[in-house]
Coordinates of C-alpha atoms in Angstrom, one line a residue:
M1 CA 7.6 7.3 23.2
K2 CA 8.1 5.7 20.5
L3 CA 6.6 8.2 17.9
L4 CA 10.1 9.6 19.3
L5 CA 11.9 6.5 19.0
R6 CA 10.3 6.3 15.5
Y7 CA 11.3 9.9 14.9
P8 CA 14.4 10.9 16.8
L9 CA 14.5 13.5 13.9
V10 CA 11.4 15.1 15.9
A11 CA 12.1 14.3 18.8
G12 CA 15.6 15.8 19.1
T13 CA 14.2 18.8 16.8
I14 CA 11.8 19.6 19.7
A15 CA 14.3 19.0 21.9
A16 CA 16.5 21.5 21.2
L17 CA 13.9 23.7 20.8
L18 CA 12.7 23.8 24.3
A19 CA 16.4 24.2 25.3
V20 CA 16.8 27.1 23.6
L21 CA 13.1 28.9 24.7
I22 CA 14.6 28.2 28.5
L23 CA 17.2 29.1 27.5
L24 CA 15.9 32.6 26.2
L25 CA 13.8 33.5 29.1
S26 CA 15.9 32.5 31.5
G27 CA 17.8 35.9 29.9
Q28 CA 20.8 34.3 28.3
P29 CA 19.9 35.0 24.1
L30 CA 23.9 34.9 22.8
I31 CA 23.9 30.9 23.8
A32 CA 20.3 30.4 22.9
Q33 CA 21.6 31.6 19.0
V34 CA 24.7 29.9 19.7
S35 CA 23.0 26.4 20.5
A36 CA 20.7 26.5 17.8
S37 CA 22.7 27.8 15.2
V38 CA 24.5 24.9 15.2
Y39 CA 21.9 22.1 15.9
A40 CA 20.7 23.1 12.5
L41 CA 23.3 23.5 10.6
A42 CA 24.7 19.7 12.0
V43 CA 20.5 18.9 9.9
A44 CA 22.6 20.5 7.2
A45 CA 24.7 18.8 6.8
Y46 CA 23.4 15.8 7.4
L47 CA 20.2 16.9 4.6
A48 CA 24.4 18.1 2.0
V49 CA 25.6 14.9 2.5
G50 CA 22.4 12.7 1.4
M51 CA 21.4 15.2 -1.5
V52 CA 25.6 15.5 -2.2
R53 CA 25.8 11.7 -2.5
R54 CA 22.5 12.2 -4.9
L55 CA 23.8 15.1 -7.1
I56 CA 26.9 12.6 -7.9
G57 CA 24.6 10.2 -8.8
G58 CA 24.1 12.2 -11.8
Q59 CA 20.2 13.4 -10.0
W60 CA 19.7 17.1 -8.5
G61 CA 17.0 17.0 -6.2
I62 CA 15.3 20.0 -5.0
D63 CA 16.9 19.1 -0.8
I64 CA 19.5 21.9 -2.4
L65 CA 16.3 24.9 -1.2
A66 CA 16.3 23.0 2.2
V67 CA 19.7 23.0 2.8
T68 CA 20.3 26.7 1.4
A69 CA 16.9 28.1 3.6
I70 CA 18.4 26.5 7.3
V71 CA 21.3 27.3 6.9
S72 CA 20.9 31.2 6.0
T73 CA 19.1 31.9 8.4
V74 CA 21.0 31.3 10.3
L75 CA 23.8 33.0 8.8
V76 CA 21.1 36.6 9.4
G77 CA 20.6 35.4 12.8
E78 CA 17.0 34.1 12.9
Y79 CA 18.0 31.0 14.6
I80 CA 14.7 29.8 15.3
A81 CA 13.1 29.9 12.3
S82 CA 16.5 27.7 11.3
M83 CA 14.7 25.3 13.6
I84 CA 10.9 25.8 12.9
I85 CA 12.6 24.7 9.1
V86 CA 13.8 22.0 10.7
L87 CA 11.1 20.2 12.5
M88 CA 8.3 20.9 9.8
M89 CA 11.4 18.6 7.2
A90 CA 11.5 15.9 10.2
G91 CA 7.4 16.5 10.3
G92 CA 6.4 16.6 7.1
T93 CA 8.8 12.4 6.7
A94 CA 6.4 12.0 9.9
L95 CA 2.8 13.0 7.7
E96 CA 3.9 11.5 4.8
D97 CA 4.1 8.4 7.3
Y98 CA 0.6 8.6 8.6
A99 CA -0.7 9.8 5.6
A100 CA 0.7 6.8 3.0
G101 CA -0.5 4.9 5.4
R102 CA -3.6 5.8 5.8
A103 CA -3.1 5.6 1.4
K104 CA -2.5 1.6 1.7
K105 CA -5.1 0.7 4.2
E106 CA -6.9 -1.8 1.9
L107 CA -2.8 -3.3 1.6
T108 CA -2.2 -4.2 4.3
S109 CA -5.8 -5.3 6.5
L110 CA -5.3 -8.0 3.8
L111 CA -1.8 -9.0 5.4
E112 CA -3.3 -8.6 8.9
R113 CA -6.0 -11.5 7.7
V114 CA -3.3 -14.0 6.5
P115 CA -4.7 -17.8 8.4
Q116 CA -1.8 -19.1 11.4
T117 CA -3.6 -21.6 12.6
A118 CA -6.4 -24.6 11.5
H119 CA -8.5 -26.8 13.5
R120 CA -8.0 -30.5 11.0
E121 CA -10.5 -32.9 12.5
R122 CA -8.1 -36.2 14.1
A123 CA -8.1 -39.4 12.1
G124 CA -9.9 -41.9 12.2
S125 CA -13.9 -41.9 12.7
S126 CA -14.2 -41.3 16.3
A127 CA -12.6 -38.7 16.6
A128 CA -14.7 -37.1 13.2
E129 CA -17.8 -38.0 15.1
N130 CA -17.1 -36.6 18.2
G131 CA -15.5 -33.4 17.2
Q132 CA -12.1 -34.7 18.3
H133 CA -10.0 -31.6 16.3
E134 CA -6.4 -30.7 16.8
D135 CA -5.3 -26.8 16.3
V136 CA -2.1 -27.1 13.1
A137 CA -0.2 -24.3 11.2
A138 CA -1.6 -23.4 8.3
T139 CA 1.8 -24.6 6.4
E140 CA 1.2 -27.7 7.8
V141 CA -2.8 -29.1 6.4
Q142 CA -2.2 -30.9 3.3
V143 CA -4.8 -31.7 0.4
G144 CA -7.6 -33.7 1.5
D145 CA -8.0 -33.2 5.3
I146 CA -10.9 -31.9 6.7
L147 CA -11.0 -28.6 9.2
L148 CA -13.7 -27.1 11.9
V149 CA -14.3 -22.9 11.0
R150 CA -15.3 -22.1 14.2
P151 CA -17.5 -17.6 13.2
G152 CA -16.1 -15.3 12.8
E153 CA -12.8 -16.9 11.5
V154 CA -11.2 -16.8 8.8
V155 CA -11.4 -19.7 6.8
P156 CA -7.8 -20.5 6.0
L157 CA -6.5 -22.2 3.2
D158 CA -8.6 -23.2 -1.0
G159 CA -11.5 -26.1 0.1
V160 CA -15.0 -27.7 -0.2
L161 CA -18.1 -27.2 2.6
L162 CA -18.8 -30.5 3.8
S163 CA -21.4 -28.7 6.2
E164 CA -25.1 -28.3 4.9
S165 CA -24.3 -25.2 4.4
G166 CA -22.6 -21.0 5.2
S167 CA -22.6 -17.7 5.0
F168 CA -19.5 -15.5 4.4
D169 CA -17.2 -12.6 3.8
E170 CA -15.3 -12.2 0.7
S171 CA -15.4 -8.3 0.8
S172 CA -11.3 -9.2 0.5
L173 CA -11.2 -10.7 -1.6
T174 CA -14.0 -9.4 -4.5
G175 CA -15.1 -6.9 -2.8
E176 CA -18.4 -7.6 -2.8
S177 CA -19.5 -6.1 0.4
L178 CA -22.9 -8.9 1.0
P179 CA -22.3 -12.2 2.6
V180 CA -22.5 -14.9 -0.1
E181 CA -24.3 -18.0 1.0
R182 CA -22.5 -21.4 0.2
V183 CA -24.2 -25.1 0.5
A184 CA -22.3 -28.6 0.9
G185 CA -19.9 -29.1 -2.6
E186 CA -19.5 -25.6 -3.7
G187 CA -15.8 -24.5 -3.0
L188 CA -14.5 -21.8 -0.6
M189 CA -11.8 -19.6 -0.8
S190 CA -8.7 -19.0 1.4
G191 CA -9.0 -15.7 3.1
S192 CA -12.8 -14.7 3.2
L193 CA -14.5 -14.0 6.5
N194 CA -16.7 -17.5 7.9
G195 CA -20.1 -16.6 9.5
E196 CA -21.5 -17.3 12.0
A197 CA -22.4 -20.8 12.7
A198 CA -19.1 -23.6 13.1
V199 CA -18.7 -25.2 9.3
R200 CA -16.1 -28.2 8.1
M201 CA -14.6 -27.6 5.3
Q202 CA -12.3 -30.6 2.7
V203 CA -8.6 -29.0 2.3
T204 CA -8.0 -28.9 -2.2
A205 CA -4.9 -27.0 -1.9
R206 CA -2.0 -26.3 0.0
M207 CA -1.6 -23.0 2.4
E208 CA 1.5 -21.5 -0.3
D209 CA -1.4 -22.3 -3.1
S210 CA -3.6 -21.4 -2.0
Q211 CA -5.6 -18.1 -3.3
Y212 CA -5.4 -15.9 -0.6
S213 CA -1.1 -16.5 -0.2
R214 CA -1.2 -16.3 -3.7
I215 CA -3.3 -12.1 -3.3
V216 CA -0.9 -12.1 -0.3
A217 CA 2.2 -12.4 -2.0
L218 CA 0.7 -9.8 -4.3
V219 CA 0.0 -7.3 -1.8
K220 CA 3.7 -8.0 0.0
E221 CA 5.6 -7.1 -3.6
A222 CA 3.4 -4.4 -4.3
A223 CA 3.1 -2.7 -1.1
E224 CA 7.5 -2.5 -1.3
S225 CA 8.2 -1.4 -4.5
K226 CA 8.5 2.9 -5.4
A227 CA 7.2 4.1 -8.5
P228 CA 9.5 7.0 -10.4
M229 CA 7.1 9.8 -9.0
V230 CA 8.0 9.3 -5.4
R231 CA 10.9 12.2 -6.4
L232 CA 7.9 13.0 -9.8
A233 CA 9.1 17.1 -7.8
D234 CA 12.3 16.2 -9.3
R235 CA 11.8 17.1 -12.4
Y236 CA 10.7 20.1 -11.4
A237 CA 13.1 20.7 -9.6
V238 CA 16.1 23.2 -11.0
P239 CA 13.7 25.4 -12.5
F240 CA 11.8 25.6 -9.5
T241 CA 15.3 25.3 -6.9
A242 CA 16.0 29.2 -9.2
L243 CA 13.7 30.8 -9.2
A244 CA 13.7 31.0 -5.7
Y245 CA 16.6 31.8 -5.7
F246 CA 15.8 34.8 -7.9
L247 CA 13.4 36.1 -5.9
G248 CA 15.0 35.8 -2.7
A249 CA 18.1 37.5 -4.7
V250 CA 15.4 39.5 -5.5
G251 CA 14.6 40.9 -2.2
W252 CA 17.6 40.7 -1.6
I253 CA 18.1 43.5 -3.8
I254 CA 15.2 46.0 -3.6
S255 CA 15.6 45.6 0.3
G256 CA 19.4 46.5 0.7
S257 CA 19.1 43.2 3.6
P258 CA 20.5 39.7 3.2
A259 CA 17.2 39.0 5.7
R260 CA 15.3 38.6 2.4
F261 CA 17.0 36.5 1.0
A262 CA 16.9 34.3 4.2
E263 CA 13.5 34.8 4.3
V264 CA 12.1 33.4 0.9
L265 CA 13.7 30.0 0.6
V266 CA 12.8 29.8 4.0
V267 CA 8.7 29.1 2.4
A268 CA 10.6 27.7 -0.9
T269 CA 11.5 24.1 1.1
P270 CA 10.4 22.3 -1.1
C271 CA 8.5 19.4 1.8
P272 CA 5.1 20.1 -0.5
L273 CA 7.1 18.5 -3.2
L274 CA 8.5 15.9 -1.8
I275 CA 5.5 14.6 -0.8
A276 CA 2.6 14.6 -3.0
A277 CA 4.0 11.6 -5.5
P278 CA 4.1 9.2 -2.8
V279 CA 1.4 9.8 -1.1
A280 CA -1.2 10.2 -4.0
F281 CA 0.2 6.4 -5.8
L282 CA -0.2 4.4 -2.6
G283 CA -3.9 6.0 -1.8
G284 CA -4.0 4.6 -6.0
M285 CA -3.1 1.7 -5.4
S286 CA -5.1 0.4 -1.4
R287 CA -8.3 2.3 -4.1
A288 CA -7.3 -0.1 -6.5
A289 CA -6.5 -3.0 -4.1
R290 CA -9.9 -2.3 -2.5
G291 CA -11.8 -2.7 -6.2
G292 CA -10.0 -6.3 -6.7
I293 CA -6.8 -5.1 -8.5
I294 CA -3.0 -5.5 -7.3
V295 CA -0.8 -3.5 -8.9
K296 CA 2.4 -4.9 -8.4
Y297 CA 4.2 -1.8 -8.9
A298 CA 3.4 1.8 -7.7
G299 CA 5.4 3.4 -10.9
V300 CA 2.6 1.1 -13.1
L301 CA -0.2 3.8 -12.0
E302 CA 2.1 6.8 -14.3
Q303 CA 2.2 3.8 -18.1
L304 CA -1.9 2.5 -16.9
S305 CA -2.9 6.5 -17.2
R306 CA -1.3 6.9 -20.5
I307 CA -2.6 3.6 -22.3
K308 CA -2.8 3.8 -25.7
T309 CA -3.5 0.2 -27.2
V310 CA -5.4 -3.0 -25.4
A311 CA -4.8 -6.5 -26.1
F312 CA -6.5 -9.0 -25.1
D313 CA -6.0 -13.3 -25.3
K314 CA -10.0 -14.6 -26.4
T315 CA -9.5 -17.6 -24.4
G316 CA -10.9 -16.9 -20.8
T317 CA -11.0 -13.8 -21.4
L318 CA -12.7 -12.3 -23.7
T319 CA -14.4 -15.2 -23.1
Y320 CA -15.3 -17.0 -20.2
G321 CA -11.9 -20.1 -20.0
R322 CA -14.4 -22.5 -20.4
P323 CA -16.1 -24.0 -23.0
A324 CA -18.9 -26.1 -23.4
L325 CA -19.1 -29.4 -25.6
V326 CA -21.3 -29.3 -28.5
G327 CA -20.8 -32.5 -30.3
V328 CA -18.3 -35.6 -31.1
R329 CA -17.7 -36.1 -34.6
T330 CA -16.3 -39.6 -35.0
S331 CA -14.8 -40.6 -38.2
G332 CA -14.3 -45.0 -38.7
S333 CA -15.5 -47.0 -36.1
F334 CA -15.2 -45.5 -33.3
T335 CA -18.0 -44.3 -31.1
E336 CA -18.7 -40.6 -29.4
D337 CA -18.1 -42.0 -25.9
E338 CA -15.0 -44.0 -27.0
V339 CA -13.5 -40.7 -28.2
L340 CA -14.5 -38.2 -25.9
G341 CA -13.3 -40.5 -22.6
L342 CA -10.0 -41.2 -24.1
A343 CA -9.5 -37.5 -24.5
A344 CA -10.8 -37.2 -21.3
S345 CA -7.9 -39.7 -20.7
A346 CA -5.4 -37.9 -22.2
E347 CA -6.4 -34.8 -21.1
Q348 CA -6.3 -35.5 -17.0
Y349 CA -1.9 -34.8 -17.6
S350 CA -2.8 -31.4 -19.5
S351 CA -2.4 -28.3 -17.4
H352 CA -4.2 -26.3 -21.2
V353 CA -8.3 -24.4 -20.0
L354 CA -9.3 -27.3 -22.2
A355 CA -8.2 -30.2 -20.3
A356 CA -10.9 -29.5 -17.6
S357 CA -14.0 -28.6 -20.5
V358 CA -13.3 -32.6 -21.5
M359 CA -12.9 -33.7 -18.1
D360 CA -16.2 -32.2 -17.2
A361 CA -17.8 -33.4 -19.8
A362 CA -16.7 -36.7 -19.9
H363 CA -17.8 -36.7 -16.7
S364 CA -21.1 -35.6 -16.6
R365 CA -21.6 -38.5 -19.6
G366 CA -19.9 -41.2 -16.7
L367 CA -17.5 -42.3 -19.0
A368 CA -14.0 -44.2 -16.8
F369 CA -10.9 -42.8 -16.6
D370 CA -7.7 -44.9 -17.2
T371 CA -4.0 -44.6 -16.8
A372 CA -1.4 -43.6 -18.9
T373 CA 1.3 -45.5 -18.5
E374 CA 3.5 -42.3 -19.9
A375 CA 2.1 -38.9 -21.3
T376 CA 3.9 -35.1 -21.7
E377 CA 2.2 -32.6 -23.3
F378 CA 3.6 -30.0 -26.0
A379 CA 2.9 -26.4 -24.4
T380 CA 0.2 -24.5 -27.2
H381 CA 0.0 -28.4 -29.2
G382 CA -1.3 -31.1 -27.0
V383 CA -1.2 -33.5 -25.3
R384 CA 0.3 -37.6 -25.7
A385 CA -0.7 -39.9 -24.1
R386 CA -0.2 -44.1 -24.1
F387 CA -2.6 -46.6 -22.8
D388 CA -2.7 -50.2 -22.9
G389 CA -0.1 -49.5 -26.2
R390 CA -2.4 -47.4 -27.8
D391 CA -1.0 -43.4 -28.6
V392 CA -3.3 -41.5 -28.4
V393 CA -2.9 -37.9 -29.5
V394 CA -5.7 -35.0 -28.5
G395 CA -4.9 -31.2 -29.4
K396 CA -4.7 -28.7 -33.0
P397 CA -5.0 -30.2 -35.9
K398 CA -1.9 -30.3 -36.8
F399 CA -0.3 -32.2 -34.1
V400 CA -2.7 -34.7 -34.3
A401 CA -1.4 -35.5 -38.0
E402 CA 1.4 -36.0 -36.5
S403 CA 0.3 -38.3 -35.7
A404 CA -1.9 -40.4 -36.9
A405 CA -3.8 -40.3 -41.0
G406 CA -5.9 -38.7 -41.8
V407 CA -7.2 -36.3 -40.4
V408 CA -9.8 -34.3 -41.9
E409 CA -10.4 -30.5 -40.3
T410 CA -14.0 -30.1 -38.9
K411 CA -16.7 -27.7 -40.7
L412 CA -17.4 -24.9 -37.7
A413 CA -19.9 -22.8 -37.0
S414 CA -18.8 -19.4 -36.1
G415 CA -17.4 -19.0 -33.0
E416 CA -17.0 -22.7 -32.1
L417 CA -13.2 -24.9 -31.8
A418 CA -12.8 -28.1 -32.4
I419 CA -9.6 -30.4 -30.3
Y420 CA -8.7 -33.5 -32.7
V421 CA -7.9 -36.5 -31.3
G422 CA -5.9 -39.2 -32.7
V423 CA -5.6 -42.9 -31.7
A424 CA -3.3 -45.6 -32.5
G425 CA -2.2 -43.9 -35.4
E426 CA -5.6 -43.3 -36.8
F427 CA -7.8 -40.4 -36.8
A428 CA -11.0 -40.6 -34.4
G429 CA -13.2 -37.9 -34.7
S430 CA -13.1 -34.7 -32.9
L431 CA -14.7 -32.5 -29.9
V432 CA -16.1 -29.4 -30.9
M433 CA -16.5 -26.8 -28.5
S434 CA -18.0 -23.2 -27.2
D435 CA -16.8 -20.2 -25.6
P436 CA -19.1 -17.6 -25.0
I437 CA -17.9 -14.8 -24.7
R438 CA -17.9 -12.9 -21.3
G439 CA -20.9 -10.3 -20.8
E440 CA -18.5 -7.8 -19.4
A441 CA -16.6 -8.1 -22.3
R442 CA -18.9 -5.3 -24.7
R443 CA -18.5 -2.8 -21.9
T444 CA -15.3 -2.4 -21.4
L445 CA -14.2 -2.8 -24.2
A446 CA -16.2 1.0 -24.5
E447 CA -15.3 1.9 -21.4
L448 CA -11.9 1.9 -23.3
K449 CA -12.8 4.2 -25.3
E450 CA -14.0 6.5 -23.0
L451 CA -10.8 7.2 -21.1
G452 CA -9.1 7.8 -24.7
V453 CA -7.4 3.8 -26.3
I454 CA -7.5 4.1 -29.8
Q455 CA -6.5 0.6 -30.6
T456 CA -7.6 -2.5 -29.6
V457 CA -6.7 -5.9 -30.6
M458 CA -7.4 -9.3 -30.4
L459 CA -4.5 -12.0 -30.3
T460 CA -5.7 -15.8 -30.3
G461 CA -4.1 -18.7 -31.7
D462 CA -8.1 -19.9 -32.8
A463 CA -9.0 -20.0 -36.3
L464 CA -9.3 -16.8 -38.2
A465 CA -13.1 -17.5 -38.4
T466 CA -14.0 -17.8 -34.1
A467 CA -11.5 -15.0 -33.6
E468 CA -13.6 -12.8 -36.3
H469 CA -17.0 -14.3 -34.3
I470 CA -15.9 -12.9 -31.0
A471 CA -13.9 -10.0 -32.5
A472 CA -17.7 -8.6 -33.8
E473 CA -20.0 -9.5 -31.0
A474 CA -16.8 -7.3 -28.0
G475 CA -16.0 -3.8 -30.8
L476 CA -12.4 -5.4 -31.3
T477 CA -11.0 -3.0 -33.9
D478 CA -8.0 -5.2 -34.9
V479 CA -7.4 -9.9 -34.5
R480 CA -4.6 -11.4 -36.1
A481 CA -5.6 -14.8 -34.8
E482 CA -3.7 -18.1 -35.4
C483 CA -0.4 -16.9 -33.1
L484 CA 2.2 -18.8 -31.1
P485 CA 3.0 -17.4 -28.1
P486 CA 6.0 -15.2 -30.3
D487 CA 4.2 -14.2 -32.4
K488 CA 2.0 -12.7 -29.9
V489 CA 5.3 -11.0 -28.6
E490 CA 6.1 -10.4 -32.0
A491 CA 2.6 -8.4 -32.2
V492 CA 3.1 -6.8 -28.9
R493 CA 6.7 -5.3 -30.1
S494 CA 5.3 -4.0 -33.4
L495 CA 2.3 -1.7 -32.0
P496 CA 3.0 1.9 -33.6
L497 CA 0.5 3.4 -30.2
R498 CA 2.0 3.1 -27.1
P499 CA 2.1 2.2 -24.0
V500 CA 0.1 -0.6 -25.2
M501 CA -1.3 -2.3 -21.6
M502 CA -2.1 -6.5 -23.2
V503 CA -4.7 -9.0 -21.2
G504 CA -4.3 -13.3 -20.0
D505 CA -4.9 -15.8 -18.1
G506 CA -2.8 -18.6 -19.2
V507 CA 0.9 -19.5 -18.7
N508 CA 1.1 -19.0 -23.1
D509 CA 0.1 -15.3 -22.3
A510 CA 3.2 -15.8 -19.7
P511 CA 5.7 -13.9 -22.7
V512 CA 3.6 -11.4 -24.0
L513 CA 2.4 -9.7 -20.9
A514 CA 6.0 -9.6 -19.6
V515 CA 6.7 -7.6 -23.2
A516 CA 3.6 -5.2 -23.3
D517 CA 4.2 -2.2 -21.9
V518 CA 2.3 -2.6 -19.0
G519 CA 1.0 -7.2 -18.4
I520 CA -2.2 -7.1 -16.1
A521 CA -3.5 -11.4 -15.8
M522 CA -6.7 -12.4 -15.8
G523 CA -6.3 -14.5 -11.6
A524 CA -9.1 -15.1 -10.6
R525 CA -8.8 -18.6 -12.3
G526 CA -5.8 -17.8 -14.4
S527 CA -2.1 -19.2 -13.7
T528 CA 0.7 -18.4 -11.9
A529 CA 2.7 -18.1 -14.5
A530 CA 0.7 -15.7 -16.1
G531 CA 0.7 -13.4 -12.9
E532 CA 3.6 -13.9 -11.9
S533 CA 5.2 -12.0 -15.6
A534 CA 1.8 -9.2 -15.2
D535 CA 2.7 -5.9 -14.0
V536 CA -1.4 -5.3 -13.1
V537 CA -3.2 -8.6 -11.6
I538 CA -7.1 -9.0 -11.0
I539 CA -8.0 -11.4 -9.1
L540 CA -11.8 -11.2 -9.4
D541 CA -13.8 -13.1 -12.6
D542 CA -14.0 -9.9 -14.5
L543 CA -12.5 -8.2 -17.1
S544 CA -14.4 -4.8 -16.6
K545 CA -11.7 -4.4 -14.1
A546 CA -9.2 -3.8 -16.9
A547 CA -11.2 -1.2 -17.5
S548 CA -11.2 0.5 -13.8
A549 CA -7.3 -0.6 -13.9
V550 CA -6.7 2.2 -16.3
R551 CA -9.0 4.8 -14.9
I552 CA -7.4 4.0 -11.7
G553 CA -3.7 5.0 -12.8
Q554 CA -5.4 8.7 -15.2
R555 CA -6.9 9.8 -11.5
T556 CA -3.5 8.8 -9.5
V557 CA -1.3 11.0 -11.5
K558 CA -3.9 13.9 -11.9
V559 CA -4.4 13.6 -8.1
A560 CA -0.3 13.4 -7.8
L561 CA 0.1 16.6 -9.6
Q562 CA -2.6 18.3 -8.8
S563 CA -1.1 17.8 -5.3
I564 CA 2.1 18.3 -6.7
W565 CA 0.9 21.8 -8.5
I566 CA -1.1 23.0 -5.5
G567 CA 2.3 22.4 -3.5
I568 CA 3.8 25.1 -6.4
G569 CA 1.8 27.3 -6.6
L570 CA 1.5 28.5 -2.8
S571 CA 4.8 27.9 -2.0
V572 CA 5.7 30.7 -5.2
A573 CA 2.3 32.9 -3.9
L574 CA 4.9 32.6 -0.2
M575 CA 8.4 33.2 -1.8
V576 CA 6.4 36.7 -3.3
A577 CA 5.5 38.3 -0.6
A578 CA 8.4 37.3 0.9
A579 CA 10.7 39.5 -1.2
A580 CA 7.6 42.0 -0.7
G581 CA 8.3 42.0 2.4
Y582 CA 5.6 41.3 3.9
I583 CA 6.3 38.0 5.8
P584 CA 8.7 37.2 8.5
A585 CA 10.8 34.0 8.4
I586 CA 10.1 32.9 11.8
A587 CA 5.9 33.6 10.1
G588 CA 7.1 31.7 6.9
A589 CA 8.8 29.0 8.4
L590 CA 4.7 28.1 10.1
S591 CA 2.9 28.5 6.2
Q592 CA 4.9 25.8 5.0
E593 CA 3.6 23.8 7.7
L594 CA -0.2 23.8 6.5
V595 CA 1.9 24.2 3.1
D596 CA 2.0 20.3 3.4
L597 CA -1.5 19.5 5.0
A598 CA -3.0 21.2 1.9
T599 CA -1.0 18.9 -0.5
I600 CA -1.4 15.9 2.0
L601 CA -5.0 16.3 1.8
N602 CA -5.2 17.1 -2.3
A603 CA -2.9 13.9 -2.5
L604 CA -5.2 11.5 0.2
R605 CA -8.3 12.1 -2.7
A606 CA -6.7 8.7 -5.0
L607 CA -7.9 7.2 -2.6
S608 CA -11.7 8.0 -3.5
P609 CA -13.3 6.7 -6.4
G610 CA -13.8 10.8 -8.4
K611 CA -16.7 11.6 -10.2
K612 CA -16.6 8.2 -12.7
G613 CA -16.9 5.3 -9.9
A614 CA -13.1 4.8 -10.9
G615 CA -14.3 2.1 -13.5
T616 CA -17.2 1.1 -12.6
R617 CA -21.0 1.7 -13.3
A618 CA -23.5 0.6 -12.1
P619 CA -25.1 -3.0 -11.7
G620 CA -27.5 -3.3 -15.3
K621 CA -26.5 0.6 -17.5
K622 CA -25.5 0.3 -20.8
A623 CA -22.8 0.9 -21.7
A624 CA -22.8 2.6 -25.6
G625 CA -21.9 0.9 -28.3
V626 CA -19.6 0.4 -30.3
T627 CA -18.5 -1.1 -34.0
G628 CA -17.4 -3.8 -34.7
P629 CA -13.5 -5.1 -36.2
T630 CA -12.9 -3.5 -39.4
P631 CA -9.3 -4.1 -40.0
V632 CA -8.5 -8.3 -39.4
S633 CA -5.5 -10.0 -40.2
R634 CA -4.1 -13.0 -39.8
L635 CA -0.2 -14.5 -39.6
P636 CA 0.6 -17.2 -41.6
R637 CA 1.5 -19.7 -38.1
S638 CA -0.5 -22.7 -36.8
A639 CA -2.8 -21.8 -34.7
E640 CA -2.9 -21.8 -31.0
R641 CA -4.2 -24.6 -29.0
S642 CA -6.2 -21.1 -27.6

């Protein structure tokens, strides 16, 4: 009953067909013909309204074939065939929904696991000791609350494990099928599934800020999107329609019977063409989600399939984004601990990726942080804070030099970067840090080259020497150093080989991710701004997923086009046979359902990885070597902070 209510046209057509059969069996063929003809023409009129609206909007579709086939079969007296065509059109929608539901399985499974409640320990030590808990909505839980996660439950919010140890299934987040063991003090991701023992955890992020909620928001956006290629068959509408009418006319002329024209149009109904692309695209999106790649819009897959240039940010993208302190260079009377402690105290008011590294280094030396009376961050330049009447400025050399005298740029080895510190108008020293290249970076560049990417570019605000060092290790073909965010935007716009894909992770990458043909955000630790402006979000801390996204896009479009051409090929073969008089109208209408089925089954191949594994490689497999950078350019602007 639920299915019949969901598809009223299917239910109505089945009921009408049964009524027509009963009338035929009871010896009333004229009433049966009139009833079937009226019903079929009513459906044709309904379809024609939508067709006319699209035509007025300048969109030529292939729905005209379905309307013509219904009308022509009624006019030549093949009313049973007209009813079957109507049933096939309505049944095609049901088949498409079924296939789409299967294709979107990976997307919807994430949405179904959204935690709704949490078991929060009641306030008071005695309550905690006695294990007293209250069930509250996950949205009401605050940072610092202690939760109990029972066996088999989903971790509702991000936090740290308080229990001695625990086992968690993170497959819905990372794609890793094996359970992950965590010990006390390690982080827990919301959306992971607890193992066989109850554990205690302390919340570190509210519901709306937790990793799983961010993923769910992206998935909802992706699930509701529609691909430009959903109506991909419309680009074949004019020639396909013209061919159908031509073959129908030829059959009519040869046979001398208008019924032959109707028989040709019956097998030319466009169900398989309309179904193929959307099913394939939903399958591709689902396949990507299974690998930790959230494609926000189905149409992005078409762009990914044609990528010719890939641009990368450096810090947090090609590198791990958490530089380690190599040394502290001091100036004047300042000590190393004093420079590091003041820098860390100021950096606690910054959202920059380097700030966390500076604070970690200070923590490791046991240095205490001072509290500022005022603090201001200057995006991509640095941060200024006041402590006990002293101004502390941390950031790029030119930025620090505006407030402190005697700034001298530090000599750096390849791969190193420096953060400069000014205190009370005097240059205090610099922090020398190094951010190693990701282990998968070179392999990712090699895979992109295999996939047809011609040019790879690094866009970074770092000094040219540091950028060249990372580029040589990764195998990049072009380097643009010392870029501010506007420089990155202009660089992407000026790249000649398009489409261009940009991969980044920070707040300062948001503008260039938005302007690129395809923006990919490394969302595992990246900023919300970058994720919101990107077309694709990688929820794992794995750069190779950028190559996987391109591979999935190529396979999805290939499967979609194959499915469309299978539908066209089978339909043309049936039209030729019908024009020759070998396929009666009723048999032709039934054969179209087999064409629908073949098209859908082929389109669902987009769910599978294909021969190359959709961009994945076996662990430990080495990629082919890639030559180092050739052309290197430098933009005449002050260096960006990362």
